């Protein structure tokens, strides 16, 4: 998936391809200047936005794969945020904790069922209650499998309902994570810093924050949970009910136009 980026030297609009690392080493097609673009966005956000864009453009079936992948990557994000938050609360060293986390994740990286297991435990330990929203029905697993593995052609309304379900779940868990999410974001900042340090002379570093379905909300308002360590365990879920179909529709109306960066052209 290509997106437009402006050369910091001459202003020419180049096109770049989203990278897993969010780090893009680029050379301007017009003036030849080299620059490195860092996009402060988590993979689950990129995937969800790509799904939303595909849905808006009429690619309902393709959208399902992106929404499903967004949810899986969000579970990883949650596990990472939880593990790093816990290390920080016990005054652990961030770099060491991050390395142990990476080594642990290797055991589950290739199997989504294992990742779901890790997420379930992380949720229990952090919130003190069972992740009752993980049932196949609640996750829309049948629908997803029918579309992705059995080639079913979904109707747009079905995809919108699935998107709404995934959106509501991620939105609720982000709310519960509150400032805990910053720990996983710090890991991205560290990867950026390491890459930045190694950039050769003459390469300009450019940092961007691309607006998206979650981003605006995450940084646009104070979230509950800021004082998480003091929150009592067992307090239970604190936010919007699951399957709030309106939440996705509202976000789409408010922020869908922000996704123009992803427009196919
Ligand atoms: Zn240029």
mmCIF file with all atom_site columns, C-alpha atoms in Angstrom, residues 5-143:
data_model
loop_
_atom_site.group_PDB
_atom_site.id
_atom_site.type_symbol
_atom_site.label_atom_id
_atom_site.label_alt_id
_atom_site.label_comp_id
_atom_site.label_asym_id
_atom_site.label_entity_id
_atom_site.label_seq_id
_atom_site.pdbx_PDB_ins_code
_atom_site.Cartn_x
_atom_site.Cartn_y
_atom_site.Cartn_z
_atom_site.occupancy
_atom_site.B_iso_or_equiv
_atom_site.pdbx_formal_charge
_atom_site.auth_seq_id
_atom_site.auth_comp_id
_atom_site.auth_asym_id
_atom_site.auth_atom_id
_atom_site.pdbx_PDB_model_num
ATOM 1   C CA . UNK A 1 5   ? 5.255   11.756  1.297  1.00 0.00 ? 5   UNK A CA 1
ATOM 2   C CA . UNK A 1 6   ? 6.788   15.176  0.701  1.00 0.00 ? 6   UNK A CA 1
ATOM 3   C CA . UNK A 1 7   ? 10.540  15.553  0.158  1.00 0.00 ? 7   UNK A CA 1
ATOM 4   C CA . UNK A 1 8   ? 11.993  17.768  2.919  1.00 0.00 ? 8   UNK A CA 1
ATOM 5   C CA . UNK A 1 9   ? 14.523  19.247  0.448  1.00 0.00 ? 9   UNK A CA 1
ATOM 6   C CA . UNK A 1 10  ? 12.456  20.201  -2.605 1.00 0.00 ? 10  UNK A CA 1
ATOM 7   C CA . UNK A 1 11  ? 8.821   19.529  -1.643 1.00 0.00 ? 11  UNK A CA 1
ATOM 8   C CA . UNK A 1 12  ? 8.284   16.943  -4.371 1.00 0.00 ? 12  UNK A CA 1
ATOM 9   C CA . UNK A 1 13  ? 5.589   14.407  -3.563 1.00 0.00 ? 13  UNK A CA 1
ATOM 10  C CA . UNK A 1 14  ? 7.069   10.920  -3.535 1.00 0.00 ? 14  UNK A CA 1
ATOM 11  C CA . UNK A 1 15  ? 5.224   7.683   -2.918 1.00 0.00 ? 15  UNK A CA 1
ATOM 12  C CA . UNK A 1 16  ? 6.336   5.255   -0.260 1.00 0.00 ? 16  UNK A CA 1
ATOM 13  C CA . UNK A 1 17  ? 5.151   1.842   0.829  1.00 0.00 ? 17  UNK A CA 1
ATOM 14  C CA . UNK A 1 18  ? 4.073   1.198   4.424  1.00 0.00 ? 18  UNK A CA 1
ATOM 15  C CA . UNK A 1 19  ? 6.787   -0.737  6.250  1.00 0.00 ? 19  UNK A CA 1
ATOM 16  C CA . UNK A 1 20  ? 6.201   -3.089  9.201  1.00 0.00 ? 20  UNK A CA 1
ATOM 17  C CA . UNK A 1 21  ? 8.736   -1.106  11.219 1.00 0.00 ? 21  UNK A CA 1
ATOM 18  C CA . UNK A 1 22  ? 7.098   2.278   10.422 1.00 0.00 ? 22  UNK A CA 1
ATOM 19  C CA . UNK A 1 23  ? 10.583  3.341   9.277  1.00 0.00 ? 23  UNK A CA 1
ATOM 20  C CA . UNK A 1 24  ? 10.966  4.325   5.619  1.00 0.00 ? 24  UNK A CA 1
ATOM 21  C CA . UNK A 1 25  ? 14.359  5.070   4.045  1.00 0.00 ? 25  UNK A CA 1
ATOM 22  C CA . UNK A 1 26  ? 13.558  7.104   0.968  1.00 0.00 ? 26  UNK A CA 1
ATOM 23  C CA . UNK A 1 27  ? 15.256  8.874   -1.924 1.00 0.00 ? 27  UNK A CA 1
ATOM 24  C CA . UNK A 1 28  ? 13.450  11.769  -3.599 1.00 0.00 ? 28  UNK A CA 1
ATOM 25  C CA . UNK A 1 29  ? 12.539  10.915  -7.195 1.00 0.00 ? 29  UNK A CA 1
ATOM 26  C CA . UNK A 1 30  ? 12.953  14.553  -8.187 1.00 0.00 ? 30  UNK A CA 1
ATOM 27  C CA . UNK A 1 31  ? 16.065  15.973  -6.463 1.00 0.00 ? 31  UNK A CA 1
ATOM 28  C CA . UNK A 1 32  ? 17.710  12.771  -5.234 1.00 0.00 ? 32  UNK A CA 1
ATOM 29  C CA . UNK A 1 33  ? 17.810  13.893  -1.584 1.00 0.00 ? 33  UNK A CA 1
ATOM 30  C CA . UNK A 1 34  ? 17.793  11.038  0.902  1.00 0.00 ? 34  UNK A CA 1
ATOM 31  C CA . UNK A 1 35  ? 15.433  11.138  3.858  1.00 0.00 ? 35  UNK A CA 1
ATOM 32  C CA . UNK A 1 36  ? 14.115  8.785   6.473  1.00 0.00 ? 36  UNK A CA 1
ATOM 33  C CA . UNK A 1 37  ? 10.440  8.951   7.365  1.00 0.00 ? 37  UNK A CA 1
ATOM 34  C CA . UNK A 1 38  ? 9.320   7.720   10.791 1.00 0.00 ? 38  UNK A CA 1
ATOM 35  C CA . UNK A 1 39  ? 5.563   7.296   11.189 1.00 0.00 ? 39  UNK A CA 1
ATOM 36  C CA . UNK A 1 40  ? 4.315   7.262   14.758 1.00 0.00 ? 40  UNK A CA 1
ATOM 37  C CA . UNK A 1 41  ? 1.586   4.726   14.342 1.00 0.00 ? 41  UNK A CA 1
ATOM 38  C CA . UNK A 1 42  ? 1.087   1.222   15.611 1.00 0.00 ? 42  UNK A CA 1
ATOM 39  C CA . UNK A 1 43  ? 0.602   -1.657  13.185 1.00 0.00 ? 43  UNK A CA 1
ATOM 40  C CA . UNK A 1 44  ? -2.941  -2.360  14.390 1.00 0.00 ? 44  UNK A CA 1
ATOM 41  C CA . UNK A 1 45  ? -3.834  1.260   13.628 1.00 0.00 ? 45  UNK A CA 1
ATOM 42  C CA . UNK A 1 46  ? -2.387  1.084   10.116 1.00 0.00 ? 46  UNK A CA 1
ATOM 43  C CA . UNK A 1 47  ? -4.245  -2.173  9.457  1.00 0.00 ? 47  UNK A CA 1
ATOM 44  C CA . UNK A 1 48  ? -7.552  -0.905  10.799 1.00 0.00 ? 48  UNK A CA 1
ATOM 45  C CA . UNK A 1 49  ? -7.251  2.275   8.729  1.00 0.00 ? 49  UNK A CA 1
ATOM 46  C CA . UNK A 1 50  ? -6.440  0.244   5.608  1.00 0.00 ? 50  UNK A CA 1
ATOM 47  C CA . UNK A 1 51  ? -9.539  -1.855  6.289  1.00 0.00 ? 51  UNK A CA 1
ATOM 48  C CA . UNK A 1 52  ? -11.674 1.244   6.725  1.00 0.00 ? 52  UNK A CA 1
ATOM 49  C CA . UNK A 1 53  ? -10.301 2.742   3.548  1.00 0.00 ? 53  UNK A CA 1
ATOM 50  C CA . UNK A 1 54  ? -10.966 -0.494  1.632  1.00 0.00 ? 54  UNK A CA 1
ATOM 51  C CA . UNK A 1 55  ? -14.529 -0.528  2.952  1.00 0.00 ? 55  UNK A CA 1
ATOM 52  C CA . UNK A 1 56  ? -15.059 3.124   1.924  1.00 0.00 ? 56  UNK A CA 1
ATOM 53  C CA . UNK A 1 57  ? -13.713 2.314   -1.537 1.00 0.00 ? 57  UNK A CA 1
ATOM 54  C CA . UNK A 1 58  ? -16.046 -0.642  -1.969 1.00 0.00 ? 58  UNK A CA 1
ATOM 55  C CA . UNK A 1 59  ? -13.596 -3.478  -1.316 1.00 0.00 ? 59  UNK A CA 1
ATOM 56  C CA . UNK A 1 60  ? -15.657 -5.143  1.399  1.00 0.00 ? 60  UNK A CA 1
ATOM 57  C CA . UNK A 1 61  ? -14.012 -8.544  1.197  1.00 0.00 ? 61  UNK A CA 1
ATOM 58  C CA . UNK A 1 62  ? -10.461 -7.144  1.352  1.00 0.00 ? 62  UNK A CA 1
ATOM 59  C CA . UNK A 1 63  ? -11.475 -5.007  4.309  1.00 0.00 ? 63  UNK A CA 1
ATOM 60  C CA . UNK A 1 64  ? -12.275 -8.098  6.401  1.00 0.00 ? 64  UNK A CA 1
ATOM 61  C CA . UNK A 1 65  ? -8.696  -9.389  6.182  1.00 0.00 ? 65  UNK A CA 1
ATOM 62  C CA . UNK A 1 66  ? -7.351  -6.018  7.354  1.00 0.00 ? 66  UNK A CA 1
ATOM 63  C CA . UNK A 1 67  ? -9.800  -5.745  10.262 1.00 0.00 ? 67  UNK A CA 1
ATOM 64  C CA . UNK A 1 68  ? -9.017  -9.314  11.376 1.00 0.00 ? 68  UNK A CA 1
ATOM 65  C CA . UNK A 1 69  ? -5.266  -8.628  11.190 1.00 0.00 ? 69  UNK A CA 1
ATOM 66  C CA . UNK A 1 70  ? -5.749  -5.351  13.080 1.00 0.00 ? 70  UNK A CA 1
ATOM 67  C CA . UNK A 1 71  ? -7.395  -7.215  15.949 1.00 0.00 ? 71  UNK A CA 1
ATOM 68  C CA . UNK A 1 72  ? -4.590  -9.779  16.137 1.00 0.00 ? 72  UNK A CA 1
ATOM 69  C CA . UNK A 1 73  ? -1.931  -7.073  16.115 1.00 0.00 ? 73  UNK A CA 1
ATOM 70  C CA . UNK A 1 74  ? -3.866  -5.179  18.759 1.00 0.00 ? 74  UNK A CA 1
ATOM 71  C CA . UNK A 1 75  ? -3.771  -8.219  21.052 1.00 0.00 ? 75  UNK A CA 1
ATOM 72  C CA . UNK A 1 76  ? 0.002   -8.202  20.603 1.00 0.00 ? 76  UNK A CA 1
ATOM 73  C CA . UNK A 1 77  ? 0.101   -4.478  21.348 1.00 0.00 ? 77  UNK A CA 1
ATOM 74  C CA . UNK A 1 78  ? -1.881  -5.102  24.550 1.00 0.00 ? 78  UNK A CA 1
ATOM 75  C CA . UNK A 1 79  ? 0.456   -7.878  25.692 1.00 0.00 ? 79  UNK A CA 1
ATOM 76  C CA . UNK A 1 80  ? 3.473   -5.674  25.008 1.00 0.00 ? 80  UNK A CA 1
ATOM 77  C CA . UNK A 1 81  ? 1.974   -2.682  26.786 1.00 0.00 ? 81  UNK A CA 1
ATOM 78  C CA . UNK A 1 82  ? 1.084   -4.847  29.780 1.00 0.00 ? 82  UNK A CA 1
ATOM 79  C CA . UNK A 1 83  ? 4.509   -6.508  30.038 1.00 0.00 ? 83  UNK A CA 1
ATOM 80  C CA . UNK A 1 84  ? 6.417   -3.232  29.706 1.00 0.00 ? 84  UNK A CA 1
ATOM 81  C CA . UNK A 1 85  ? 4.071   -1.385  32.068 1.00 0.00 ? 85  UNK A CA 1
ATOM 82  C CA . UNK A 1 86  ? 4.604   -4.106  34.638 1.00 0.00 ? 86  UNK A CA 1
ATOM 83  C CA . UNK A 1 87  ? 8.386   -3.888  34.234 1.00 0.00 ? 87  UNK A CA 1
ATOM 84  C CA . UNK A 1 88  ? 8.178   -0.107  34.686 1.00 0.00 ? 88  UNK A CA 1
ATOM 85  C CA . UNK A 1 89  ? 6.037   -0.451  37.823 1.00 0.00 ? 89  UNK A CA 1
ATOM 86  C CA . UNK A 1 90  ? 8.612   -2.786  39.333 1.00 0.00 ? 90  UNK A CA 1
ATOM 87  C CA . UNK A 1 91  ? 11.403  -0.410  38.316 1.00 0.00 ? 91  UNK A CA 1
ATOM 88  C CA . UNK A 1 92  ? 12.723  -2.866  35.786 1.00 0.00 ? 92  UNK A CA 1
ATOM 89  C CA . UNK A 1 93  ? 15.067  -1.753  33.045 1.00 0.00 ? 93  UNK A CA 1
ATOM 90  C CA . UNK A 1 94  ? 13.048  -0.942  29.927 1.00 0.00 ? 94  UNK A CA 1
ATOM 91  C CA . UNK A 1 95  ? 15.627  -2.151  27.405 1.00 0.00 ? 95  UNK A CA 1
ATOM 92  C CA . UNK A 1 96  ? 16.161  -5.439  29.219 1.00 0.00 ? 96  UNK A CA 1
ATOM 93  C CA . UNK A 1 97  ? 12.415  -5.954  29.686 1.00 0.00 ? 97  UNK A CA 1
ATOM 94  C CA . UNK A 1 98  ? 11.854  -5.217  26.014 1.00 0.00 ? 98  UNK A CA 1
ATOM 95  C CA . UNK A 1 99  ? 14.487  -7.781  24.972 1.00 0.00 ? 99  UNK A CA 1
ATOM 96  C CA . UNK A 1 100 ? 12.947  -10.462 27.232 1.00 0.00 ? 100 UNK A CA 1
ATOM 97  C CA . UNK A 1 101 ? 9.556   -9.641  25.789 1.00 0.00 ? 101 UNK A CA 1
ATOM 98  C CA . UNK A 1 102 ? 10.829  -10.048 22.217 1.00 0.00 ? 102 UNK A CA 1
ATOM 99  C CA . UNK A 1 103 ? 12.426  -13.371 23.117 1.00 0.00 ? 103 UNK A CA 1
ATOM 100 C CA . UNK A 1 104 ? 9.154   -14.530 24.680 1.00 0.00 ? 104 UNK A CA 1
ATOM 101 C CA . UNK A 1 105 ? 7.053   -13.380 21.764 1.00 0.00 ? 105 UNK A CA 1
ATOM 102 C CA . UNK A 1 106 ? 9.139   -15.541 19.420 1.00 0.00 ? 106 UNK A CA 1
ATOM 103 C CA . UNK A 1 107 ? 7.453   -18.591 20.959 1.00 0.00 ? 107 UNK A CA 1
ATOM 104 C CA . UNK A 1 108 ? 4.019   -17.420 19.899 1.00 0.00 ? 108 UNK A CA 1
ATOM 105 C CA . UNK A 1 109 ? 4.771   -15.256 16.862 1.00 0.00 ? 109 UNK A CA 1
ATOM 106 C CA . UNK A 1 110 ? 3.723   -17.764 14.229 1.00 0.00 ? 110 UNK A CA 1
ATOM 107 C CA . UNK A 1 111 ? 0.491   -18.967 15.844 1.00 0.00 ? 111 UNK A CA 1
ATOM 108 C CA . UNK A 1 112 ? -2.404  -16.644 16.511 1.00 0.00 ? 112 UNK A CA 1
ATOM 109 C CA . UNK A 1 113 ? -4.059  -19.112 18.919 1.00 0.00 ? 113 UNK A CA 1
ATOM 110 C CA . UNK A 1 114 ? -0.997  -18.931 21.167 1.00 0.00 ? 114 UNK A CA 1
ATOM 111 C CA . UNK A 1 115 ? -1.095  -15.148 20.988 1.00 0.00 ? 115 UNK A CA 1
ATOM 112 C CA . UNK A 1 116 ? -4.732  -15.183 22.023 1.00 0.00 ? 116 UNK A CA 1
ATOM 113 C CA . UNK A 1 117 ? -3.716  -17.282 25.024 1.00 0.00 ? 117 UNK A CA 1
ATOM 114 C CA . UNK A 1 118 ? -1.086  -14.757 26.031 1.00 0.00 ? 118 UNK A CA 1
ATOM 115 C CA . UNK A 1 119 ? -3.549  -11.934 25.643 1.00 0.00 ? 119 UNK A CA 1
ATOM 116 C CA . UNK A 1 120 ? -6.139  -13.715 27.800 1.00 0.00 ? 120 UNK A CA 1
ATOM 117 C CA . UNK A 1 121 ? -3.639  -14.090 30.642 1.00 0.00 ? 121 UNK A CA 1
ATOM 118 C CA . UNK A 1 122 ? -2.376  -10.518 30.282 1.00 0.00 ? 122 UNK A CA 1
ATOM 119 C CA . UNK A 1 123 ? -5.963  -9.280  30.513 1.00 0.00 ? 123 UNK A CA 1
ATOM 120 C CA . UNK A 1 124 ? -6.713  -11.380 33.581 1.00 0.00 ? 124 UNK A CA 1
ATOM 121 C CA . UNK A 1 125 ? -3.565  -10.219 35.366 1.00 0.00 ? 125 UNK A CA 1
ATOM 122 C CA . UNK A 1 126 ? -4.093  -6.561  34.516 1.00 0.00 ? 126 UNK A CA 1
ATOM 123 C CA . UNK A 1 127 ? -7.846  -6.213  34.985 1.00 0.00 ? 127 UNK A CA 1
ATOM 124 C CA . UNK A 1 128 ? -8.501  -8.960  37.528 1.00 0.00 ? 128 UNK A CA 1
ATOM 125 C CA . UNK A 1 129 ? -11.376 -10.409 35.561 1.00 0.00 ? 129 UNK A CA 1
ATOM 126 C CA . UNK A 1 130 ? -11.927 -12.875 32.748 1.00 0.00 ? 130 UNK A CA 1
ATOM 127 C CA . UNK A 1 131 ? -11.831 -11.643 29.159 1.00 0.00 ? 131 UNK A CA 1
ATOM 128 C CA . UNK A 1 132 ? -15.440 -12.674 28.548 1.00 0.00 ? 132 UNK A CA 1
ATOM 129 C CA . UNK A 1 133 ? -15.365 -10.886 25.187 1.00 0.00 ? 133 UNK A CA 1
ATOM 130 C CA . UNK A 1 134 ? -13.055 -13.526 23.699 1.00 0.00 ? 134 UNK A CA 1
ATOM 131 C CA . UNK A 1 135 ? -15.786 -15.952 22.702 1.00 0.00 ? 135 UNK A CA 1
ATOM 132 C CA . UNK A 1 136 ? -15.783 -16.843 18.983 1.00 0.00 ? 136 UNK A CA 1
ATOM 133 C CA . UNK A 1 137 ? -19.258 -15.307 18.663 1.00 0.00 ? 137 UNK A CA 1
ATOM 134 C CA . UNK A 1 138 ? -18.158 -12.023 20.208 1.00 0.00 ? 138 UNK A CA 1
ATOM 135 C CA . UNK A 1 139 ? -15.079 -11.886 17.985 1.00 0.00 ? 139 UNK A CA 1
ATOM 136 C CA . UNK A 1 140 ? -17.030 -12.657 14.835 1.00 0.00 ? 140 UNK A CA 1
ATOM 137 C CA . UNK A 1 141 ? -14.696 -15.593 14.217 1.00 0.00 ? 141 UNK A CA 1
ATOM 138 C CA . UNK A 1 142 ? -17.168 -17.559 12.067 1.00 0.00 ? 142 UNK A CA 1
ATOM 139 C CA . UNK A 1 143 ? -17.718 -14.629 9.768  1.00 0.00 ? 143 UNK A CA 1
#
